[in-house]
């Protein structure tokens, strides 16, 4: 075999074998070049919502290529972006009425942070500090890493990262310390924004908190004069049971970031939505107040067409029903681990289910990831536990029988990878 020239993401090439070569994707399934089928239990890193290669989204992409490729989006516009912005404003939490397009979740976060600081600077208010939840994850560019949890993943880049106000995770029943920390951060002054993943910290281990806690954090941030930025990059598009997770808390953020499921997971696109106040803070005949951000592929017409098709799927197909059915199916199945001594902390939030493996020796934890992945793959399942957290975040087209395959394999996993009982 020809050695791969590819440097893969989050992959230690010295210890991980070459991955399967995927030749086809359809619905919840991937097929390798040599014909093996793999059930995608993690929606290909949380992007695929309806299923791989949804026909309407694929057709929209093909259709878009008949008329446009990339066109510069400063000084020119195109119909797909105009329509998509209007439609996003319609489905987003109230008050978000301007849409800035970029191309990844990390970029959407960078844009959000720049909007927040830009708005205060343009108003002559010296607010530059960001508060963020402990254990949060917002992407892997420098700004996004800065606001995320620090650890082995970003230790080498620490000198480049800016400081943030860390708010303890508002664990159910222990929310008060989060509230207190946010109030203290507010009193220190200069707080520009609270950035949160609403309801679920994704990469931080599928840690779930209550809508009421999100509402209280948003209230406290605003009481301190700060903006609320919702990172809905993972939680958006039905993952937590509602189109956006903020809805469950009755929170309308000042800025909302969306990406992953925005095109149904077909093609990269991101959007950062903002209120009129934030847009207007940049509105001026003074050119120095311009929002100085761009990426080459801003509002790519083909990606915008895919996102429009995704919105049409949400309107035309019973997606909300599928989401509710998947949520109920996950909830019913994760319970089997509640009294299993090898597991702890079985939980769900909408379509997301997670359970923690009991791993005695923390040093062993690092080794267990590749072994778990290999075990699941040997069963024809694509899963990627986060440390000791085994989670399922399948596309909404997954069937109950397919879920049973996944849950039966999770039940076998601890013994298969040699975790002591
Ligand atoms: C994945 C993710 C990001 C980063 O998105 P990319 O497209 O990978 O840059 C940001 N925030 C959250 C909550 C995410 O899950």
Coordinates of C-alpha atoms and ligand atoms in Angstrom, one line a residue:
X1 CA 0.0 0.0 0.0
X2 CA 1.2 3.5 -0.8
X3 CA 1.9 5.4 2.5
X4 CA -0.6 8.1 3.2
X5 CA 0.4 11.7 2.5
X6 CA -2.4 12.9 4.7
X7 CA -1.9 14.4 8.2
X8 CA -5.1 13.6 9.9
X9 CA -7.0 15.6 12.6
X10 CA -6.6 14.6 16.3
X11 CA -4.7 11.6 15.2
X12 CA -1.4 10.2 16.7
X13 CA 0.0 8.6 13.6
X14 CA 2.6 6.7 15.5
X15 CA 0.1 4.5 17.3
X16 CA -3.1 4.6 15.2
X17 CA -3.4 2.3 12.2
X18 CA -4.4 3.6 8.8
X19 CA -8.1 4.2 8.8
X20 CA -10.7 2.5 6.6
X21 CA -11.0 3.9 3.1
X22 CA -14.6 5.1 2.7
X23 CA -16.0 4.9 -0.8
X24 CA -19.7 5.6 -0.2
X25 CA -22.1 7.1 2.3
X26 CA -25.8 6.7 2.4
X27 CA -28.2 7.5 5.3
X28 CA -26.7 6.3 8.5
X29 CA -24.2 4.0 6.8
X30 CA -20.7 4.3 5.3
X31 CA -19.2 1.7 3.0
X32 CA -15.5 1.0 2.7
X33 CA -13.7 0.5 -0.6
X34 CA -13.6 -3.2 0.1
X35 CA -17.3 -3.3 0.7
X36 CA -17.6 -3.3 4.6
X37 CA -20.5 -1.4 6.0
X38 CA -20.0 0.9 9.0
X39 CA -22.9 2.5 11.0
X40 CA -22.1 6.2 11.6
X41 CA -23.1 6.6 15.3
X42 CA -21.5 10.0 15.6
X43 CA -22.9 11.7 12.5
X44 CA -19.3 12.0 11.1
X45 CA -18.2 14.3 14.0
X46 CA -21.6 15.7 14.6
X47 CA -22.3 17.2 11.2
X48 CA -24.7 14.8 9.5
X49 CA -28.3 15.5 10.7
X50 CA -30.8 13.9 8.4
X51 CA -28.4 11.2 7.1
X52 CA -25.6 11.1 4.6
X53 CA -26.4 12.3 1.0
X54 CA -29.9 13.4 1.6
X55 CA -31.3 13.5 -1.9
X56 CA -32.8 17.0 -1.7
X57 CA -29.5 18.5 -0.4
X58 CA -27.4 16.6 -3.0
X59 CA -29.8 17.8 -5.8
X60 CA -29.5 21.4 -4.5
X61 CA -25.7 21.2 -4.6
X62 CA -25.8 19.8 -8.2
X63 CA -28.3 22.5 -9.2
X64 CA -26.2 25.3 -7.7
X65 CA -23.2 24.3 -9.8
X66 CA -25.1 25.0 -13.0
X67 CA -25.0 28.7 -12.4
X68 CA -22.4 29.8 -9.8
X69 CA -19.2 28.8 -8.2
X70 CA -17.5 31.1 -5.6
X71 CA -18.1 34.8 -6.1
X72 CA -16.6 37.5 -4.0
X73 CA -19.1 38.5 -1.3
X74 CA -17.9 42.0 -0.5
X75 CA -19.3 44.4 -3.1
X76 CA -21.4 41.6 -4.7
X77 CA -24.2 39.4 -3.5
X78 CA -26.2 36.4 -4.8
X79 CA -29.7 35.1 -4.3
X80 CA -28.8 32.0 -2.3
X81 CA -27.1 34.0 0.4
X82 CA -29.8 36.6 0.5
X83 CA -32.5 34.0 0.9
X84 CA -30.6 31.9 3.3
X85 CA -30.0 34.9 5.6
X86 CA -33.7 35.8 5.6
X87 CA -34.7 32.2 6.3
X88 CA -32.1 31.8 9.1
X89 CA -33.4 35.0 10.8
X90 CA -36.9 33.5 10.6
X91 CA -36.0 30.3 12.4
X92 CA -33.5 31.6 14.8
X93 CA -34.3 32.9 18.3
X94 CA -36.0 36.3 18.3
X95 CA -33.9 39.4 17.8
X96 CA -31.2 37.8 15.7
X97 CA -31.6 39.7 12.4
X98 CA -28.2 39.9 10.7
X99 CA -26.2 36.9 9.4
X100 CA -22.5 36.8 8.8
X101 CA -21.3 33.8 6.8
X102 CA -18.1 32.0 7.2
X103 CA -17.0 28.4 6.7
X104 CA -16.4 26.5 10.0
X105 CA -17.6 26.4 13.6
X106 CA -14.2 27.8 14.8
X107 CA -14.5 30.7 12.4
X108 CA -18.1 31.4 13.5
X109 CA -16.7 31.7 17.0
X110 CA -13.9 34.0 16.0
X111 CA -16.4 36.2 14.2
X112 CA -18.7 36.2 17.3
X113 CA -15.8 37.3 19.6
X114 CA -14.8 40.0 17.1
X115 CA -18.4 41.3 16.8
X116 CA -18.7 41.6 20.5
X117 CA -15.5 43.4 21.0
X118 CA -16.0 45.5 17.9
X119 CA -19.5 46.6 19.1
X120 CA -18.2 47.8 22.5
X121 CA -15.2 49.5 20.9
X122 CA -17.3 51.3 18.4
X123 CA -19.6 52.5 21.3
X124 CA -16.6 53.7 23.2
X125 CA -17.2 51.3 26.1
X126 CA -14.0 49.6 27.3
X127 CA -15.3 46.0 27.5
X128 CA -12.9 43.3 26.3
X129 CA -13.1 40.3 28.6
X130 CA -14.9 37.1 27.8
X131 CA -16.4 34.7 30.3
X132 CA -16.7 31.0 29.3
X133 CA -17.7 27.8 30.9
X134 CA -15.1 25.4 32.3
X135 CA -14.9 22.3 30.1
X136 CA -16.1 24.2 27.1
X137 CA -15.0 23.6 23.5
X138 CA -15.3 26.1 20.8
X139 CA -12.9 25.0 18.1
X140 CA -9.2 24.9 17.4
X141 CA -8.2 28.2 16.0
X142 CA -6.3 30.5 18.4
X143 CA -9.2 32.5 19.6
X144 CA -11.5 29.5 19.8
X145 CA -8.9 27.6 21.8
X146 CA -8.5 30.6 24.1
X147 CA -12.1 30.5 25.2
X148 CA -12.1 26.7 25.4
X149 CA -10.9 24.4 28.1
X150 CA -7.1 24.2 28.5
X151 CA -5.3 20.9 28.5
X152 CA -2.9 18.6 26.6
X153 CA -4.7 19.6 23.4
X154 CA -3.5 23.1 23.5
X155 CA -0.6 23.3 26.0
X156 CA 1.9 24.0 23.2
X157 CA 0.0 27.1 22.1
X158 CA -0.7 28.4 25.6
X159 CA 1.6 31.5 25.1
X160 CA -0.6 32.6 22.2
X161 CA -3.9 32.2 24.0
X162 CA -5.7 35.0 25.8
X163 CA -7.1 34.9 29.3
X164 CA -10.8 34.4 30.0
X165 CA -13.1 34.4 33.0
X166 CA -13.7 30.8 33.8
X167 CA -17.2 30.0 35.0
X168 CA -17.6 26.6 36.7
X169 CA -19.8 24.1 34.9
X170 CA -23.4 24.6 36.2
X171 CA -23.8 20.9 37.2
X172 CA -27.4 20.1 38.0
X173 CA -28.0 20.9 41.7
X174 CA -24.6 22.8 41.9
X175 CA -25.4 25.8 39.8
X176 CA -24.8 28.4 42.4
X177 CA -21.0 28.5 42.1
X178 CA -21.4 29.2 38.4
X179 CA -23.7 32.1 39.1
X180 CA -21.4 33.4 41.8
X181 CA -18.4 33.3 39.5
X182 CA -20.2 35.1 36.7
X183 CA -21.4 37.8 39.1
X184 CA -17.8 38.3 40.4
X185 CA -16.5 38.4 36.8
X186 CA -19.2 41.1 36.1
X187 CA -18.1 43.1 39.1
X188 CA -14.5 43.1 38.1
X189 CA -15.7 45.2 35.1
X190 CA -14.8 45.1 31.4
X191 CA -16.9 42.0 30.7
X192 CA -17.9 42.0 27.0
X193 CA -19.6 38.6 26.7
X194 CA -20.5 35.3 28.2
X195 CA -19.9 32.5 25.7
X196 CA -21.7 29.2 26.3
X197 CA -22.5 26.0 24.6
X198 CA -26.2 25.9 25.5
X199 CA -27.4 22.8 27.5
X200 CA -24.6 20.4 26.5
X201 CA -20.8 20.7 26.6
X202 CA -20.0 18.5 23.6
X203 CA -16.3 17.8 23.3
X204 CA -16.0 18.5 27.0
X205 CA -17.6 15.1 27.6
X206 CA -21.4 15.5 26.7
X207 CA -22.0 17.2 30.1
X208 CA -25.6 18.3 30.3
X209 CA -27.0 21.2 32.3
X210 CA -30.5 22.6 32.9
X211 CA -32.3 25.1 30.7
X212 CA -33.0 27.1 33.9
X213 CA -29.2 27.4 34.5
X214 CA -28.7 28.7 31.0
X215 CA -31.5 31.2 31.5
X216 CA -30.0 32.4 34.8
X217 CA -26.4 32.7 33.3
X218 CA -27.8 34.7 30.4
X219 CA -29.7 37.0 32.9
X220 CA -26.6 37.5 35.0
X221 CA -24.4 38.3 32.0
X222 CA -26.9 40.9 30.8
X223 CA -27.2 42.3 34.3
X224 CA -23.4 42.9 34.2
X225 CA -23.8 44.7 30.8
X226 CA -22.3 41.8 28.9
X227 CA -23.5 40.2 25.7
X228 CA -24.6 36.5 25.5
X229 CA -23.0 34.4 22.8
X230 CA -24.5 31.0 22.1
X231 CA -22.2 28.5 20.5
X232 CA -24.8 26.3 18.8
X233 CA -22.3 24.8 16.4
X234 CA -23.0 21.3 17.8
X235 CA -26.4 21.8 19.6
X236 CA -28.1 23.4 16.6
X237 CA -30.4 21.7 14.1
X238 CA -32.3 19.5 16.4
X239 CA -29.5 17.8 18.4
X240 CA -30.9 18.7 21.8
X241 CA -34.6 18.1 20.8
X242 CA -35.4 21.7 19.6
X243 CA -34.0 23.4 16.5
X244 CA -31.7 25.5 18.7
X245 CA -30.9 24.5 22.3
X246 CA -31.5 28.1 23.5
X247 CA -35.2 27.8 22.8
X248 CA -35.5 25.4 25.7
X249 CA -34.3 28.1 28.1
X250 CA -36.3 30.9 26.5
X251 CA -33.0 32.6 25.8
X252 CA -32.5 34.8 22.8
X253 CA -28.7 35.3 22.7
X254 CA -27.2 38.5 21.3
X255 CA -25.0 36.4 19.0
X256 CA -25.5 32.8 17.8
X257 CA -23.0 30.6 16.0
X258 CA -24.1 27.8 13.8
X259 CA -22.3 25.4 11.5
X260 CA -22.1 21.6 11.5
X261 CA -25.8 20.8 10.7
X262 CA -26.4 24.0 8.8
X263 CA -26.1 22.2 5.5
X264 CA -27.3 19.0 6.9
X265 CA -23.7 18.1 7.2
X266 CA -23.1 18.0 3.5
X267 CA -20.6 20.8 2.9
X268 CA -18.8 23.4 5.0
X269 CA -20.7 26.6 5.9
X270 CA -21.1 28.6 9.1
X271 CA -23.1 31.6 10.2
X272 CA -22.8 34.0 13.0
X273 CA -26.2 35.7 13.7
X274 CA -26.3 39.0 15.6
X275 CA -28.9 41.5 16.9
X276 CA -29.7 44.8 15.4
X277 CA -27.8 46.5 18.3
X278 CA -24.5 44.7 17.4
X279 CA -25.0 45.4 13.7
X280 CA -25.8 49.0 14.3
X281 CA -22.7 49.5 16.5
X282 CA -20.8 48.9 13.3
X283 CA -23.0 51.0 11.1
X284 CA -21.3 54.3 10.5
X285 CA -20.0 56.6 7.7
X286 CA -16.7 56.2 9.7
X287 CA -14.9 53.4 7.9
X288 CA -12.9 52.5 11.0
X289 CA -16.1 51.1 12.4
X290 CA -16.4 48.5 9.7
X291 CA -16.6 44.9 10.8
X292 CA -13.2 43.8 9.6
X293 CA -13.6 40.1 8.9
X294 CA -13.6 38.0 5.8
X295 CA -12.7 34.6 4.5
X296 CA -12.2 33.8 0.9
X297 CA -15.2 31.5 0.7
X298 CA -17.6 33.6 2.6
X299 CA -21.2 32.7 1.6
X300 CA -20.1 30.2 -1.0
X301 CA -23.2 29.8 -3.3
X302 CA -23.0 26.0 -3.4
X303 CA -22.9 25.8 0.4
X304 CA -25.7 28.3 0.7
X305 CA -27.8 26.2 -1.7
X306 CA -27.2 23.2 0.5
X307 CA -28.2 25.1 3.6
X308 CA -31.4 26.3 1.9
X309 CA -32.2 22.7 1.0
X310 CA -31.6 21.7 4.6
X311 CA -34.1 24.3 5.7
X312 CA -36.6 23.0 3.1
X313 CA -36.1 19.5 4.5
X314 CA -36.9 20.8 8.0
X315 CA -40.1 22.4 6.6
X316 CA -41.2 19.6 4.2
X317 CA -40.3 16.5 6.1
X318 CA -41.3 15.4 9.6
X319 CA -37.9 16.2 11.0
X320 CA -39.1 17.4 14.4
X321 CA -41.0 14.1 14.8
X322 CA -37.9 12.1 13.8
X323 CA -35.9 14.0 16.4
X324 CA -38.5 13.4 19.1
X325 CA -38.7 9.7 18.2
X326 CA -34.9 9.4 18.3
X327 CA -34.7 11.2 21.6
X328 CA -37.3 8.8 23.1
X329 CA -35.5 5.8 21.7
X330 CA -32.1 6.9 23.1
X331 CA -33.7 7.7 26.5
X332 CA -35.3 4.2 26.7
X333 CA -32.1 2.4 25.7
X334 CA -29.5 4.3 27.8
X335 CA -31.4 3.3 30.9
X336 CA -30.1 -0.3 30.7
X337 CA -26.7 1.0 32.0
X338 CA -28.2 2.7 35.1
X339 CA -27.7 -0.4 37.3
X340 CA -24.7 -1.8 35.4
X341 CA -21.7 -1.5 37.8
X342 CA -19.4 -1.0 34.8
X343 CA -21.0 2.3 33.8
X344 CA -22.1 5.5 35.5
X345 CA -23.9 8.7 34.7
X346 CA -26.3 7.5 31.9
X347 CA -27.8 10.6 30.4
X348 CA -29.5 12.1 27.3
X349 CA -30.2 15.5 26.0
X350 CA -32.6 15.3 23.0
X351 CA -31.0 13.0 20.4
X352 CA -27.7 12.8 22.3
X353 CA -27.1 9.9 24.7
X354 CA -24.0 9.3 26.8
X355 CA -22.7 7.1 29.5
X356 CA -19.4 7.1 31.4
X357 CA -17.2 4.0 31.6
X358 CA -15.8 3.2 35.1
X359 CA -12.1 3.4 34.5
X360 CA -10.2 2.7 37.7
X361 CA -6.8 3.9 36.7
X362 CA -6.7 7.4 35.1
X363 CA -3.4 6.6 33.4
X364 CA -5.2 3.9 31.5
X365 CA -7.7 6.3 30.1
X366 CA -5.4 7.6 27.4
X367 CA -4.9 4.1 26.0
X368 CA -8.5 3.1 26.1
X369 CA -9.7 5.5 23.3
X370 CA -8.0 3.7 20.4
X371 CA -9.0 0.3 21.8
X372 CA -12.6 1.3 22.1
X373 CA -12.6 2.7 18.6
X374 CA -11.1 -0.4 17.3
X375 CA -13.6 -2.6 19.1
X376 CA -16.6 -0.7 17.8
X377 CA -15.1 -0.7 14.3
X378 CA -14.7 -4.5 14.5
X379 CA -18.4 -4.5 15.0
X380 CA -19.0 -2.3 12.0
X381 CA -19.8 0.8 14.1
X382 CA -18.2 4.2 14.0
X383 CA -18.0 5.6 17.6
X384 CA -15.4 7.9 19.1
X385 CA -15.6 7.9 22.9
X386 CA -14.3 11.1 24.6
X387 CA -12.0 9.6 27.2
X388 CA -14.2 7.5 29.4
X389 CA -17.4 9.0 27.9
X390 CA -19.2 6.8 25.4
X391 CA -21.8 8.7 23.5
X392 CA -24.1 8.3 20.5
X393 CA -25.1 11.1 18.3
X394 CA -26.5 9.4 15.2
X395 CA -28.2 11.0 12.2
X396 CA -31.9 11.3 12.6
X397 CA -32.6 8.5 10.0
X398 CA -31.1 5.8 12.2
X399 CA -33.6 3.0 13.0
X400 CA -34.4 1.4 16.3
X401 CA -32.8 -1.9 15.1
X402 CA -29.6 0.0 14.3
X403 CA -29.7 1.7 17.7
X404 CA -30.0 -1.8 19.3
X405 CA -26.8 -2.8 17.5
X406 CA -25.1 0.2 19.0
X407 CA -26.3 -0.3 22.5
X408 CA -25.5 -4.0 22.5
X409 CA -21.9 -3.2 21.5
X410 CA -21.6 -0.5 24.2
X411 CA -22.7 -3.2 26.7
X412 CA -19.9 -5.5 25.5
X413 CA -17.3 -2.8 25.2
X414 CA -15.8 -2.7 28.8
X415 CA -15.1 -6.4 28.8
X416 CA -13.9 -6.4 25.2
X417 CA -11.2 -3.7 25.9
X418 CA -10.2 -5.4 29.2
X419 CA -11.7 -3.1 31.7
X420 CA -11.9 -5.0 35.1
X421 CA -15.3 -5.6 36.4
Ligands
LIG1 C1 -17.2 21.4 16.5 C2 -17.4 22.6 17.4 C3 -16.8 23.8 17.1 C4 -15.8 24.0 16.0 O1 -16.3 23.8 14.7 P1 -15.4 23.4 13.5 O2 -16.3 23.4 12.3 O3 -14.8 22.1 13.8 O4 -14.3 24.5 13.4 C5 -17.1 24.9 17.9 N1 -18.0 24.8 18.9 C6 -18.6 23.6 19.2 C7 -19.5 23.6 20.3 C8 -18.3 22.5 18.5 O5 -18.9 21.3 18.8

